[in-house]
Amino acid sequence: MVQITFKENPVTLPNKEVKAGEKIPDFTVLANDLSPVTAQDTAGKIRLFSVVPSLDTGVCSDQTKRFSDEAASLGDNVEVLAVSCDLPFAQKRWTEINGVNNLTTLSDHRDLSFGESFGVSMQELRLLARSIFVVDENDEVAYVEYVSEGTDHPDYDKAIQAVKELTK
């Protein structure tokens, strides 16, 4: 079971841990236009799921901008998806204000479906724990990082390297 802290306080996550080699769990999140997006809807490409508590915080904003910048050089067969519990309208506003256009923001605010399926919903906060999931074109998880302290940055280089390994 994954154990993390947020601001150095332990948080409770679902008793679910996604591991490399497993198939991507099913989920339903919302696009910025409130349309549902499922795991199946994202299929067919290499996907980097960048999971953050809220785009409106410093580390989350930096993480999302960094992966958006990286996305431009990863090729047409790679999709970067930023998942948070922010409202879809707030996500859209954030991407416009920050000029982020190389990734797709998805909201898990309604059902915590992504958070429950991937084991990243922090029960005490009703936010998602910072994490990274890289999934190949065949829906197999290739790389996972559950960031042990929620206010720390993920290992950007390892995540990008995992994507690049799949594009070879």
Coordinates of N, CA and C in Angstrom, one line a residue:
M1 N 0.8 -1.2 0.0 CA 0.0 0.0 0.0 C 0.9 1.3 0.0
V2 N 0.5 2.2 -0.8 CA 1.3 3.5 -0.9 C 1.0 4.3 0.3
Q3 N 2.0 4.9 0.9 CA 1.9 5.8 2.0 C 2.6 7.1 1.6
I4 N 1.8 8.2 1.7 CA 2.3 9.5 1.4 C 2.0 10.5 2.5
T5 N 2.6 11.7 2.5 CA 2.2 12.8 3.4 C 1.9 14.0 2.5
F6 N 1.2 14.9 3.1 CA 0.8 16.2 2.5 C 1.1 17.2 3.5
K7 N 2.1 18.1 3.2 CA 2.6 19.1 4.2 C 3.0 18.3 5.5
E8 N 3.7 17.2 5.3 CA 4.3 16.4 6.3 C 3.3 15.6 7.2
N9 N 2.0 15.7 6.8 CA 1.0 15.0 7.6 C 0.5 13.8 6.8
P10 N 0.5 12.6 7.4 CA 0.0 11.4 6.7 C -1.4 11.6 6.1
V11 N -1.6 11.1 5.0 CA -3.0 11.1 4.4 C -3.4 9.7 4.0
T12 N -4.7 9.5 4.0 CA -5.3 8.1 3.7 C -5.6 8.0 2.2
L13 N -5.1 7.0 1.6 CA -5.3 6.8 0.2 C -6.1 5.5 0.1
P14 N -6.8 5.3 -1.0 CA -7.5 4.0 -1.2 C -6.5 2.8 -1.2
N15 N -7.0 1.7 -0.8 CA -6.1 0.5 -0.7 C -5.9 -0.1 -2.1
K16 N -5.3 0.7 -3.0 CA -5.1 0.3 -4.4 C -3.8 1.0 -4.8
E17 N -2.9 0.2 -5.4 CA -1.7 0.7 -6.0 C -1.5 0.2 -7.4
V18 N -1.4 1.1 -8.3 CA -1.1 0.7 -9.7 C 0.4 0.5 -9.9
K19 N 0.7 -0.6 -10.5 CA 2.1 -0.9 -10.7 C 2.4 -1.1 -12.2
A20 N 3.7 -0.8 -12.5 CA 4.2 -1.1 -13.9 C 3.9 -2.5 -14.3
G21 N 3.4 -2.7 -15.5 CA 3.1 -4.0 -16.0 C 1.6 -4.4 -16.0
E22 N 0.9 -3.6 -15.2 CA -0.6 -3.8 -15.1 C -1.3 -3.1 -16.2
K23 N -2.5 -3.5 -16.5 CA -3.3 -2.7 -17.4 C -3.8 -1.5 -16.7
I24 N -4.1 -0.4 -17.5 CA -4.6 0.8 -16.9 C -6.0 0.6 -16.3
P25 N -6.2 1.1 -15.1 CA -7.5 1.0 -14.5 C -8.6 1.8 -15.3
D26 N -9.8 1.4 -15.2 CA -10.9 2.2 -15.8 C -11.1 3.4 -15.0
F27 N -11.6 4.5 -15.6 CA -11.9 5.7 -14.9 C -12.8 6.5 -15.7
T28 N -13.5 7.5 -15.1 CA -14.3 8.5 -15.9 C -14.0 9.8 -15.2
V29 N -13.5 10.8 -16.0 CA -13.3 12.1 -15.6 C -14.0 13.1 -16.5
L30 N -13.9 14.4 -16.3 CA -14.6 15.3 -17.1 C -13.6 16.2 -17.9
A31 N -13.9 16.4 -19.2 CA -13.1 17.3 -20.0 C -13.6 18.8 -19.6
N32 N -12.9 19.8 -20.2 CA -13.3 21.1 -19.8 C -14.7 21.5 -20.3
D33 N -15.2 20.8 -21.2 CA -16.6 21.1 -21.7 C -17.7 20.2 -20.9
L34 N -17.2 19.6 -19.9 CA -18.0 18.7 -19.0 C -18.4 17.4 -19.6
S35 N -17.8 17.0 -20.8 CA -18.1 15.7 -21.4 C -17.2 14.7 -20.7
P36 N -17.8 13.5 -20.5 CA -17.0 12.4 -19.8 C -15.9 11.9 -20.7
V37 N -14.8 11.6 -20.0 CA -13.6 11.0 -20.7 C -13.3 9.7 -19.9
T38 N -13.2 8.6 -20.5 CA -12.9 7.3 -19.9 C -11.5 6.9 -20.3
A39 N -11.0 5.9 -19.6 CA -9.7 5.3 -20.0 C -9.7 4.9 -21.4
Q40 N -10.8 4.3 -21.9 CA -10.9 3.8 -23.3 C -10.8 5.0 -24.2
D41 N -11.3 6.2 -23.9 CA -11.3 7.4 -24.7 C -9.8 7.8 -24.9
T42 N -8.9 7.5 -24.0 CA -7.6 8.0 -24.1 C -6.7 7.0 -24.8
A43 N -7.2 5.8 -25.1 CA -6.4 4.7 -25.7 C -5.9 5.0 -27.1
G44 N -4.8 4.2 -27.4 CA -4.2 4.3 -28.8 C -3.0 5.1 -28.9
K45 N -2.6 5.8 -27.8 CA -1.4 6.6 -27.8 C -0.6 6.3 -26.5
I46 N 0.6 6.7 -26.5 CA 1.3 6.7 -25.2 C 0.8 7.8 -24.4
R47 N 0.5 7.6 -23.1 CA -0.1 8.6 -22.3 C 0.8 8.9 -21.1
L48 N 1.0 10.1 -20.8 CA 1.6 10.5 -19.5 C 0.5 11.2 -18.7
F49 N 0.1 10.6 -17.6 CA -0.9 11.2 -16.7 C -0.1 11.9 -15.6
S50 N -0.2 13.2 -15.6 CA 0.4 14.1 -14.6 C -0.7 14.5 -13.6
V51 N -0.6 13.9 -12.4 CA -1.7 14.0 -11.4 C -1.3 15.0 -10.4
V52 N -2.1 16.0 -10.1 CA -1.8 17.1 -9.1 C -3.0 17.4 -8.2
P53 N -2.7 17.9 -7.0 CA -3.8 18.3 -6.1 C -4.7 19.4 -6.7
S54 N -4.0 20.5 -7.1 CA -4.7 21.7 -7.7 C -3.8 22.5 -8.5
L55 N -4.3 22.8 -9.7 CA -3.5 23.7 -10.6 C -3.1 25.0 -10.1
D56 N -3.9 25.5 -9.1 CA -3.8 26.9 -8.6 C -2.7 26.9 -7.5
T57 N -1.9 25.9 -7.3 CA -0.8 26.0 -6.4 C 0.5 26.0 -7.1
G58 N 1.6 26.4 -6.4 CA 2.9 26.6 -7.1 C 3.5 25.4 -7.7
V59 N 3.6 24.3 -6.9 CA 4.2 23.1 -7.4 C 3.4 22.4 -8.5
C60 N 2.1 22.4 -8.3 CA 1.2 21.8 -9.3 C 1.2 22.6 -10.6
S61 N 1.2 23.9 -10.5 CA 1.3 24.8 -11.7 C 2.6 24.5 -12.4
D62 N 3.7 24.5 -11.7 CA 5.1 24.3 -12.3 C 5.1 22.9 -12.9
Q63 N 4.5 21.9 -12.3 CA 4.5 20.5 -12.8 C 3.8 20.5 -14.1
T64 N 2.6 21.1 -14.2 CA 1.8 21.1 -15.4 C 2.4 21.9 -16.5
K65 N 3.0 23.0 -16.2 CA 3.7 23.8 -17.2 C 4.9 23.0 -17.7
R66 N 5.7 22.3 -16.9 CA 6.8 21.6 -17.3 C 6.4 20.4 -18.2
F67 N 5.4 19.7 -17.9 CA 5.0 18.6 -18.8 C 4.4 19.1 -20.1
S68 N 3.8 20.3 -20.0 CA 3.2 20.9 -21.3 C 4.4 21.3 -22.2
D69 N 5.4 21.8 -21.6 CA 6.6 22.2 -22.4 C 7.3 21.0 -23.0
E70 N 7.4 19.9 -22.2 CA 8.0 18.7 -22.6 C 7.2 18.0 -23.7
A71 N 5.9 18.1 -23.7 CA 5.0 17.5 -24.6 C 5.3 17.9 -26.0
A72 N 5.7 19.1 -26.2 CA 5.9 19.6 -27.6 C 7.0 18.8 -28.3
S73 N 7.9 18.2 -27.6 CA 9.0 17.4 -28.2 C 8.9 15.9 -28.1
L74 N 7.7 15.4 -27.7 CA 7.6 14.0 -27.5 C 7.0 13.3 -28.7
G75 N 6.4 14.0 -29.6 CA 5.9 13.4 -30.8 C 4.4 13.3 -30.8
D76 N 3.8 13.0 -32.0 CA 2.4 12.9 -32.2 C 1.7 11.7 -31.5
N77 N 2.5 10.7 -31.2 CA 1.9 9.5 -30.6 C 1.9 9.6 -29.1
V78 N 2.2 10.7 -28.5 CA 2.2 10.9 -27.1 C 1.2 11.9 -26.7
E79 N 0.4 11.6 -25.7 CA -0.6 12.6 -25.1 C -0.3 12.8 -23.7
V80 N -0.2 14.1 -23.2 CA 0.0 14.4 -21.8 C -1.3 14.9 -21.3
L81 N -1.7 14.2 -20.2 CA -3.0 14.5 -19.6 C -2.8 15.0 -18.1
A82 N -3.2 16.1 -17.8 CA -3.1 16.6 -16.4 C -4.4 16.4 -15.7
V83 N -4.4 15.6 -14.6 CA -5.6 15.3 -13.9 C -5.6 15.9 -12.5
S84 N -6.7 16.6 -12.1 CA -6.8 17.2 -10.8 C -8.3 17.2 -10.4
C85 N -8.6 17.6 -9.2 CA -10.0 17.8 -8.8 C -10.5 19.2 -9.0
D86 N -9.7 20.0 -9.6 CA -10.2 21.4 -10.0 C -11.4 21.2 -10.9
L87 N -12.3 22.2 -10.8 CA -13.5 22.2 -11.7 C -13.0 22.4 -13.1
P88 N -13.7 21.8 -14.1 CA -13.3 21.9 -15.5 C -13.2 23.4 -15.9
F89 N -14.0 24.3 -15.4 CA -14.0 25.7 -15.8 C -12.7 26.3 -15.3
A90 N -12.3 25.9 -14.0 CA -11.1 26.5 -13.5 C -9.8 26.0 -14.2
Q91 N -9.9 24.7 -14.6 CA -8.8 24.1 -15.4 C -8.6 24.9 -16.7
K92 N -9.7 25.1 -17.4 CA -9.7 25.8 -18.7 C -9.2 27.2 -18.5
R93 N -9.6 27.9 -17.5 CA -9.1 29.3 -17.2 C -7.6 29.3 -16.9
W94 N -7.2 28.3 -16.1 CA -5.8 28.2 -15.8 C -4.9 28.0 -17.0
T95 N -5.4 27.1 -17.9 CA -4.6 26.8 -19.1 C -4.5 28.1 -20.0
E96 N -5.6 28.8 -20.1 CA -5.6 30.0 -20.9 C -4.7 31.1 -20.3
I97 N -4.8 31.3 -19.0 CA -4.0 32.3 -18.3 C -2.5 32.0 -18.4
N98 N -2.2 30.7 -18.4 CA -0.8 30.3 -18.3 C -0.2 29.9 -19.7
G99 N -1.0 30.0 -20.7 CA -0.6 29.7 -22.1 C -0.2 28.3 -22.3
V100 N -0.8 27.4 -21.6 CA -0.5 25.9 -21.6 C -1.5 25.3 -22.7
N101 N -0.9 24.8 -23.8 CA -1.7 24.3 -24.8 C -1.2 23.0 -25.4
N102 N -0.2 22.3 -24.7 CA 0.3 21.1 -25.2 C -0.1 19.9 -24.4
L103 N -1.1 20.1 -23.6 CA -1.6 19.0 -22.8 C -3.1 19.2 -22.6
T104 N -3.8 18.1 -22.1 CA -5.2 18.1 -21.9 C -5.5 18.1 -20.4
T105 N -6.3 19.0 -19.9 CA -6.6 18.9 -18.5 C -7.9 18.2 -18.3
L106 N -8.0 17.3 -17.3 CA -9.1 16.5 -17.0 C -9.5 16.7 -15.5
S107 N -10.8 16.8 -15.2 CA -11.2 17.0 -13.8 C -11.8 15.7 -13.2
D108 N -11.4 15.4 -12.0 CA -11.9 14.2 -11.3 C -12.8 14.7 -10.1
H109 N -13.2 16.0 -10.2 CA -13.9 16.5 -9.1 C -15.3 15.8 -8.8
R110 N -15.9 15.3 -9.8 CA -17.3 14.8 -9.6 C -17.3 13.5 -8.8
D111 N -16.6 12.5 -9.3 CA -16.7 11.2 -8.7 C -15.4 10.6 -8.1
L112 N -14.3 11.3 -8.2 CA -13.0 10.8 -7.8 C -12.7 9.5 -8.4
S113 N -13.2 9.2 -9.6 CA -13.1 7.9 -10.2 C -11.6 7.6 -10.5
F114 N -10.9 8.6 -11.1 CA -9.5 8.4 -11.4 C -8.8 8.2 -10.0
G115 N -9.0 9.0 -9.1 CA -8.3 8.9 -7.8 C -8.5 7.6 -7.1
E116 N -9.7 7.1 -7.2 CA -10.0 5.8 -6.5 C -9.4 4.6 -7.3
S117 N -9.5 4.7 -8.7 CA -8.9 3.6 -9.5 C -7.4 3.5 -9.5
F118 N -6.8 4.7 -9.3 CA -5.3 4.7 -9.3 C -4.7 4.8 -7.9
G119 N -5.6 4.8 -6.9 CA -5.2 4.9 -5.5 C -4.5 6.2 -5.1
V120 N -5.0 7.3 -5.6 CA -4.4 8.6 -5.3 C -5.4 9.6 -4.7
S121 N -6.6 9.2 -4.4 CA -7.5 10.2 -3.7 C -7.2 10.3 -2.3
M122 N -6.8 11.5 -1.8 CA -6.5 11.8 -0.4 C -7.8 12.0 0.3
Q123 N -8.2 11.1 1.1 CA -9.5 11.1 1.7 C -9.7 12.3 2.6
E124 N -8.7 12.7 3.4 CA -8.9 13.9 4.3 C -9.1 15.2 3.5
L125 N -8.6 15.3 2.3 CA -8.6 16.5 1.6 C -9.5 16.6 0.4
R126 N -9.9 15.4 -0.1 CA -10.7 15.2 -1.3 C -10.0 15.9 -2.5
L127 N -8.7 15.6 -2.5 CA -7.8 16.0 -3.6 C -7.0 14.8 -4.1
L128 N -6.4 14.9 -5.2 CA -5.5 13.8 -5.7 C -4.1 14.0 -5.3
A129 N -3.5 12.9 -4.9 CA -2.1 12.9 -4.5 C -1.2 13.1 -5.8
R130 N -0.1 13.8 -5.6 CA 0.8 14.0 -6.8 C 1.4 12.7 -7.2
S131 N 1.2 12.4 -8.5 CA 1.7 11.2 -9.0 C 1.9 11.3 -10.5
I132 N 2.6 10.3 -11.1 CA 2.8 10.2 -12.5 C 2.5 8.8 -13.0
F133 N 1.8 8.6 -14.1 CA 1.6 7.3 -14.7 C 1.9 7.4 -16.2
V134 N 2.7 6.6 -16.7 CA 3.0 6.5 -18.1 C 2.4 5.2 -18.6
V135 N 1.6 5.3 -19.6 CA 0.9 4.1 -20.2 C 1.2 4.0 -21.7
D136 N 1.4 2.8 -22.1 CA 1.7 2.6 -23.5 C 0.5 2.5 -24.4
E137 N 0.7 2.3 -25.7 CA -0.5 2.2 -26.6 C -1.4 1.0 -26.4
N138 N -0.9 0.0 -25.7 CA -1.7 -1.2 -25.4 C -2.3 -1.2 -24.1
D139 N -2.3 0.0 -23.4 CA -3.0 0.2 -22.1 C -2.2 -0.5 -21.0
E140 N -0.9 -0.7 -21.2 CA -0.1 -1.3 -20.1 C 0.7 -0.1 -19.4
V141 N 0.6 -0.1 -18.1 CA 1.3 0.9 -17.3 C 2.8 0.6 -17.4
A142 N 3.6 1.6 -17.8 CA 5.0 1.4 -18.0 C 5.8 2.1 -16.9
Y143 N 5.3 3.1 -16.3 CA 6.0 3.8 -15.3 C 5.0 4.4 -14.3
V144 N 5.4 4.4 -13.0 CA 4.6 4.9 -11.9 C 5.5 5.7 -10.9
E145 N 5.0 6.8 -10.5 CA 5.6 7.5 -9.4 C 4.5 8.1 -8.5
Y146 N 4.5 7.6 -7.3 CA 3.6 8.2 -6.2 C 4.6 9.1 -5.4
V147 N 4.5 10.4 -5.5 CA 5.4 11.3 -4.9 C 5.1 11.2 -3.3
S148 N 6.2 10.9 -2.6 CA 6.0 10.6 -1.2 C 5.5 11.7 -0.3
E149 N 5.9 12.9 -0.7 CA 5.5 14.2 0.0 C 4.7 15.0 -1.0
G150 N 3.5 15.2 -0.8 CA 2.6 15.9 -1.8 C 3.0 17.3 -2.2
T151 N 3.9 17.9 -1.4 CA 4.3 19.3 -1.8 C 5.6 19.3 -2.6
D152 N 6.2 18.1 -2.8 CA 7.4 17.9 -3.6 C 7.1 17.7 -5.1
H153 N 8.1 18.0 -5.9 CA 8.0 17.8 -7.3 C 8.2 16.3 -7.6
P154 N 7.6 15.8 -8.7 CA 7.9 14.5 -9.2 C 9.3 14.4 -9.8
D155 N 9.8 13.3 -10.2 CA 11.0 13.1 -10.9 C 10.7 13.3 -12.4
Y156 N 10.8 14.5 -12.9 CA 10.4 14.8 -14.3 C 11.2 14.0 -15.3
D157 N 12.5 14.0 -15.0 CA 13.4 13.3 -16.0 C 13.1 11.8 -16.1
K158 N 12.8 11.1 -15.0 CA 12.5 9.7 -15.1 C 11.2 9.5 -15.9
A159 N 10.2 10.4 -15.6 CA 8.9 10.3 -16.3 C 9.1 10.5 -17.8
I160 N 9.8 11.5 -18.2 CA 10.0 11.8 -19.6 C 10.9 10.7 -20.3
Q161 N 11.8 10.2 -19.5 CA 12.6 9.0 -20.1 C 11.7 7.8 -20.3
A162 N 10.8 7.6 -19.4 CA 9.9 6.4 -19.6 C 9.0 6.6 -20.8
V163 N 8.6 7.8 -21.1 CA 7.9 8.1 -22.3 C 8.8 7.8 -23.5
K164 N 10.0 8.4 -23.5 CA 10.9 8.3 -24.6 C 11.2 6.8 -24.9
E165 N 11.4 6.0 -23.9 CA 11.6 4.6 -24.1 C 10.5 3.9 -24.9
L166 N 9.3 4.3 -24.7 CA 8.1 3.7 -25.4 C 8.0 4.2 -26.8
T167 N 8.7 5.4 -27.1 CA 8.6 5.9 -28.5 C 9.7 5.4 -29.4
K168 N 10.6 4.6 -28.9 CA 11.7 4.1 -29.7 C 11.2 3.0 -30.6

